[in-house]
Amino acid sequence: MVAAGLLLFGLFSLSLGRPTAHDPLHVHERRTDVPNGFKYVGKADPGAVLDLRIALVQGNPSGLAAALYDVSNPGSANYRKHLSKAEVNALVAPKPESVQAVKGWLAKNNISAETVSPSGDWLSIQVPVAEANDLLDTQFNEYTHEKTGLNALRTMSYSVPASVKGHLDFIHPVTSFADLRPVPAALQVLPRNQTRTKGRGGRTRSSTIPAQTAAASAKAVKSPSTSASKSTSKTTSSQAQAEAATPDASCKTTITPECLQAIYNIPSAPASNNQSNLFVASFIGESADPADLQQFLGQFRSNIKQNAKKSADSLFAVQSVDGGTNNLVGATTEATLDIQYTVGLATDVDTTFVSVGRNNSDGIAGFLDVINALIAQDEVPFVLTTSFGFNEKDIPLGLANNMCNAYAQLGARGTTVLFGSGDGGVSGLQDSDCTTFQPTFPSTCPFVTSVGGTKSFGPEVAASFSSGGFSNIFSRPSYQDDAVEAYLKKLGNTNAGLFNTSGRAFPDIAAQAQNFQIVRGGQVVSVSGTSAASPTVGGLVALLNDAIFNDGGSALGFLNPLLYKLESGVLNDITQGSNPGCGTDGFTAAEGWDPITGLGTPDFVKLLDVVRKET
């Protein structure tokens, strides 16, 4: 099938828009094969209309990165003095000559472009296949994604005239075969007493937990009840410490919000400042039922009082991107997990469910659209958690860099961007066949915080499915040099040649990720994966922000420079476990940073003490 596609690549038509000898075409992007999972169908219908995105070369991406680090490094005089929307846009906006060159080329071919990003670095065009073939000197073909049955019109290579070289970054999704439907970082639904030994793979399974068992789990943590109202004065470190609970033994195998509060010293008292917020990004029609959430809080947050008085539909807000909706009739597992463990942990923090619909044409399931929608807001979220992602190998270099810079824009404005690392151990987002270790994206972006998974406590150990490793696209950022080099030295020649030792290492931190109790469709089920870990950390960070706001401080924003500077003992170091995959035992957990649990798991009280000192 690949060979057929490559032969068709040579059958180009002459074009009205073909450049003259003074503006010759040059191949801009090329791929050598069609990725596994896609099947060649035939030439694309010449009349089919393509919705293409053109990325212009950004004006000052290195300046954006420098500004992000300047406001995120605790040693900087500008620590947490985040940039404004205008200041960020000024760094990203393409130069006027780039806009003129690209729009001029399009105009010569009777194509108009629409600006679709706040800073003007993204253009959108709609063009029939026949015209696109001529414009880009290529042949678009039709491919079917075998897993989903979705069709895609793509080509193996395309060319642009010399006049736009240095101005046009790339055109998307011309050669991009990113999975047409993003994979949740975790959707393993298991019987309560079943344990996991390797990567997930396959379809999800569900089981109902008997009511008496669920009730016992709800009471599994011995903690004092708090019923402080919004008028409560700011929570001090000592108050938070006083609320610390002792985890019950049942938390070793069954996780509830109260288990997490006890294990990570997360206060049960409500947020007392109305500034803090928490956004949950969701895709592919995922929905969370407010009635399930209300039942969940009543069953698993016995120490919460104020939310019980709220109506079900006021527990979280819904924001739509690309026609996304929250279907109250058909609640799904991933969205249910994300909402129940953000609202259930970050008590009274304003939580927004961002539903990205299927009505998107950005070539990457709405990931571009949602990030541009958030960047376009005058006020960005303080915390954004996402439990979906891709294997890095499926994301073209230009697109990966552009999206990573988009996360940097959010971070520079004060957003903590969190992603679950994935559930395939070293084999990627999910358990799969592989001959080399597979990193996941966006976790490999150096401007986000990647969250791995753990289980049990006393000691807490690495979850075997927790994805982690090293990027093949992004080089290792300096903030993690010391920590990663120490691990590589201990690792020696183990797994040599299976991963890129100089790549950005992930995850950065971890949290519990196994046997989370949720209410879906009115029944309790148990789920596992790093998408349980990411909203857990998101809820904790939102409460840290609340305490900081009460002190008159600014949001934490991009966490990594702070995390990698923490003294030993602030985080819970995880030293047991491994993440097998690709026919190997994967990596092993170790003292300090490791590619399964990162630097370890959080402790709210200790982190609050640190950030207050840094403030």
mmCIF file of N, CA and C in Angstrom, residues 143-189:
data_model
loop_
_atom_site.group_PDB
_atom_site.id
_atom_site.type_symbol
_atom_site.label_atom_id
_atom_site.label_comp_id
_atom_site.label_asym_id
_atom_site.label_seq_id
_atom_site.Cartn_x
_atom_site.Cartn_y
_atom_site.Cartn_z
ATOM 1 N N TYR A 143 -6.661 8.228 2.576
ATOM 2 C CA TYR A 143 -6.214 7.161 3.465
ATOM 3 C C TYR A 143 -7.294 6.907 4.512
ATOM 4 N N THR A 144 -7.381 5.667 4.943
ATOM 5 C CA THR A 144 -8.324 5.300 6.002
ATOM 6 C C THR A 144 -7.553 4.928 7.253
ATOM 7 N N HIS A 145 -7.984 5.498 8.356
ATOM 8 C CA HIS A 145 -7.420 5.114 9.653
ATOM 9 C C HIS A 145 -8.135 3.843 10.091
ATOM 10 N N GLU A 146 -7.401 2.728 10.101
ATOM 11 C CA GLU A 146 -8.035 1.420 10.260
ATOM 12 C C GLU A 146 -8.728 1.254 11.604
ATOM 13 N N LYS A 147 -8.215 1.865 12.640
ATOM 14 C CA LYS A 147 -8.794 1.685 13.974
ATOM 15 C C LYS A 147 -10.125 2.397 14.116
ATOM 16 N N THR A 148 -10.226 3.604 13.549
ATOM 17 C CA THR A 148 -11.441 4.406 13.731
ATOM 18 C C THR A 148 -12.344 4.405 12.505
ATOM 19 N N GLY A 149 -11.796 4.026 11.336
ATOM 20 C CA GLY A 149 -12.569 4.079 10.110
ATOM 21 C C GLY A 149 -12.665 5.471 9.514
ATOM 22 N N LEU A 150 -11.993 6.441 10.124
ATOM 23 C CA LEU A 150 -12.023 7.811 9.625
ATOM 24 C C LEU A 150 -11.106 7.961 8.422
ATOM 25 N N ASN A 151 -11.504 8.816 7.479
ATOM 26 C CA ASN A 151 -10.709 9.043 6.277
ATOM 27 C C ASN A 151 -9.927 10.341 6.375
ATOM 28 N N ALA A 152 -8.781 10.369 5.713
ATOM 29 C CA ALA A 152 -7.933 11.557 5.703
ATOM 30 C C ALA A 152 -7.368 11.758 4.311
ATOM 31 N N LEU A 153 -7.313 13.011 3.886
ATOM 32 C CA LEU A 153 -6.685 13.365 2.613
ATOM 33 C C LEU A 153 -5.306 13.923 2.918
ATOM 34 N N ARG A 154 -4.277 13.221 2.491
ATOM 35 C CA ARG A 154 -2.897 13.580 2.810
ATOM 36 C C ARG A 154 -2.007 13.342 1.591
ATOM 37 N N THR A 155 -0.788 13.839 1.678
ATOM 38 C CA THR A 155 0.211 13.598 0.649
ATOM 39 C C THR A 155 1.536 13.276 1.318
ATOM 40 N N MET A 156 2.456 12.722 0.544
ATOM 41 C CA MET A 156 3.738 12.325 1.109
ATOM 42 C C MET A 156 4.770 13.451 1.051
ATOM 43 N N SER A 157 4.497 14.471 0.251
ATOM 44 C CA SER A 157 5.465 15.558 0.103
ATOM 45 C C SER A 157 4.761 16.751 -0.525
ATOM 46 N N TYR A 158 5.271 17.944 -0.250
ATOM 47 C CA TYR A 158 4.731 19.126 -0.925
ATOM 48 C C TYR A 158 5.834 20.159 -1.073
ATOM 49 N N SER A 159 5.629 21.064 -2.027
ATOM 50 C CA SER A 159 6.618 22.096 -2.340
ATOM 51 C C SER A 159 5.997 23.479 -2.249
ATOM 52 N N VAL A 160 6.843 24.459 -1.976
ATOM 53 C CA VAL A 160 6.420 25.860 -1.955
ATOM 54 C C VAL A 160 7.463 26.669 -2.710
ATOM 55 N N PRO A 161 7.090 27.852 -3.207
ATOM 56 C CA PRO A 161 8.053 28.659 -3.967
ATOM 57 C C PRO A 161 9.130 29.262 -3.065
ATOM 58 N N ALA A 162 10.224 29.593 -3.685
ATOM 59 C CA ALA A 162 11.363 30.162 -2.952
ATOM 60 C C ALA A 162 10.978 31.460 -2.246
ATOM 61 N N SER A 163 9.998 32.183 -2.781
ATOM 62 C CA SER A 163 9.636 33.485 -2.216
ATOM 63 C C SER A 163 9.049 33.386 -0.813
ATOM 64 N N VAL A 164 8.561 32.208 -0.401
ATOM 65 C CA VAL A 164 7.983 32.079 0.944
ATOM 66 C C VAL A 164 8.897 31.283 1.881
ATOM 67 N N LYS A 165 10.029 30.841 1.389
ATOM 68 C CA LYS A 165 10.980 30.179 2.266
ATOM 69 C C LYS A 165 11.452 31.153 3.337
ATOM 70 N N GLY A 166 11.481 30.688 4.567
ATOM 71 C CA GLY A 166 11.861 31.551 5.672
ATOM 72 C C GLY A 166 10.693 32.348 6.235
ATOM 73 N N HIS A 167 9.561 32.289 5.553
ATOM 74 C CA HIS A 167 8.351 32.984 6.012
ATOM 75 C C HIS A 167 7.260 31.976 6.388
ATOM 76 N N LEU A 168 7.154 30.921 5.616
ATOM 77 C CA LEU A 168 6.175 29.869 5.852
ATOM 78 C C LEU A 168 6.850 28.750 6.632
ATOM 79 N N ASP A 169 6.318 28.438 7.797
ATOM 80 C CA ASP A 169 6.911 27.388 8.632
ATOM 81 C C ASP A 169 6.527 26.015 8.103
ATOM 82 N N PHE A 170 5.236 25.756 7.991
ATOM 83 C CA PHE A 170 4.747 24.493 7.428
ATOM 84 C C PHE A 170 3.265 24.637 7.131
ATOM 85 N N ILE A 171 2.738 23.691 6.353
ATOM 86 C CA ILE A 171 1.311 23.634 6.054
ATOM 87 C C ILE A 171 0.766 22.352 6.667
ATOM 88 N N HIS A 172 -0.352 22.480 7.329
ATOM 89 C CA HIS A 172 -0.893 21.357 8.095
ATOM 90 C C HIS A 172 -2.358 21.166 7.742
ATOM 91 N N PRO A 173 -2.854 19.911 7.642
ATOM 92 C CA PRO A 173 -2.174 18.633 7.908
ATOM 93 C C PRO A 173 -1.759 17.904 6.640
ATOM 94 N N VAL A 174 -1.001 18.550 5.781
ATOM 95 C CA VAL A 174 -0.675 18.018 4.465
ATOM 96 C C VAL A 174 0.016 16.658 4.556
ATOM 97 N N THR A 175 1.094 16.574 5.330
ATOM 98 C CA THR A 175 1.827 15.300 5.471
ATOM 99 C C THR A 175 1.673 14.701 6.864
ATOM 100 N N SER A 176 0.770 15.244 7.649
ATOM 101 C CA SER A 176 0.615 14.789 9.031
ATOM 102 C C SER A 176 -0.357 13.620 9.112
ATOM 103 N N PHE A 177 0.094 12.544 9.717
ATOM 104 C CA PHE A 177 -0.752 11.380 9.941
ATOM 105 C C PHE A 177 -0.952 11.163 11.441
ATOM 106 N N ALA A 178 -1.052 12.258 12.176
ATOM 107 C CA ALA A 178 -1.358 12.124 13.595
ATOM 108 C C ALA A 178 -2.686 11.408 13.744
ATOM 109 N N ASP A 179 -2.799 10.612 14.798
ATOM 110 C CA ASP A 179 -4.033 9.884 15.061
ATOM 111 C C ASP A 179 -5.213 10.838 14.967
ATOM 112 N N LEU A 180 -6.208 10.463 14.153
ATOM 113 C CA LEU A 180 -7.335 11.346 13.929
ATOM 114 C C LEU A 180 -8.233 11.480 15.149
ATOM 115 N N ARG A 181 -8.005 10.649 16.147
ATOM 116 C CA ARG A 181 -8.778 10.735 17.380
ATOM 117 C C ARG A 181 -7.815 10.553 18.536
ATOM 118 N N PRO A 182 -7.617 11.569 19.365
ATOM 119 C CA PRO A 182 -6.621 11.469 20.432
ATOM 120 C C PRO A 182 -7.004 10.388 21.441
ATOM 121 N N VAL A 183 -5.996 9.798 22.037
ATOM 122 C CA VAL A 183 -6.220 8.715 22.993
ATOM 123 C C VAL A 183 -6.176 9.268 24.407
ATOM 124 N N PRO A 184 -7.193 8.949 25.220
ATOM 125 C CA PRO A 184 -7.100 9.356 26.622
ATOM 126 C C PRO A 184 -5.863 8.744 27.254
ATOM 127 N N ALA A 185 -5.201 9.485 28.110
ATOM 128 C CA ALA A 185 -4.005 8.970 28.760
ATOM 129 C C ALA A 185 -4.336 7.777 29.642
ATOM 130 N N ALA A 186 -5.601 7.620 30.043
ATOM 131 C CA ALA A 186 -5.968 6.447 30.815
ATOM 132 C C ALA A 186 -7.453 6.214 30.794
ATOM 133 N N LEU A 187 -7.839 5.022 30.405
ATOM 134 C CA LEU A 187 -9.241 4.643 30.450
ATOM 135 C C LEU A 187 -9.364 3.175 30.808
ATOM 136 N N GLN A 188 -8.482 2.678 31.645
ATOM 137 C CA GLN A 188 -8.554 1.289 32.049
ATOM 138 C C GLN A 188 -9.600 1.151 33.146
ATOM 139 N N VAL A 189 -10.669 0.460 32.858
ATOM 140 C CA VAL A 189 -11.747 0.284 33.820
ATOM 141 C C VAL A 189 -11.760 -1.176 34.245
#
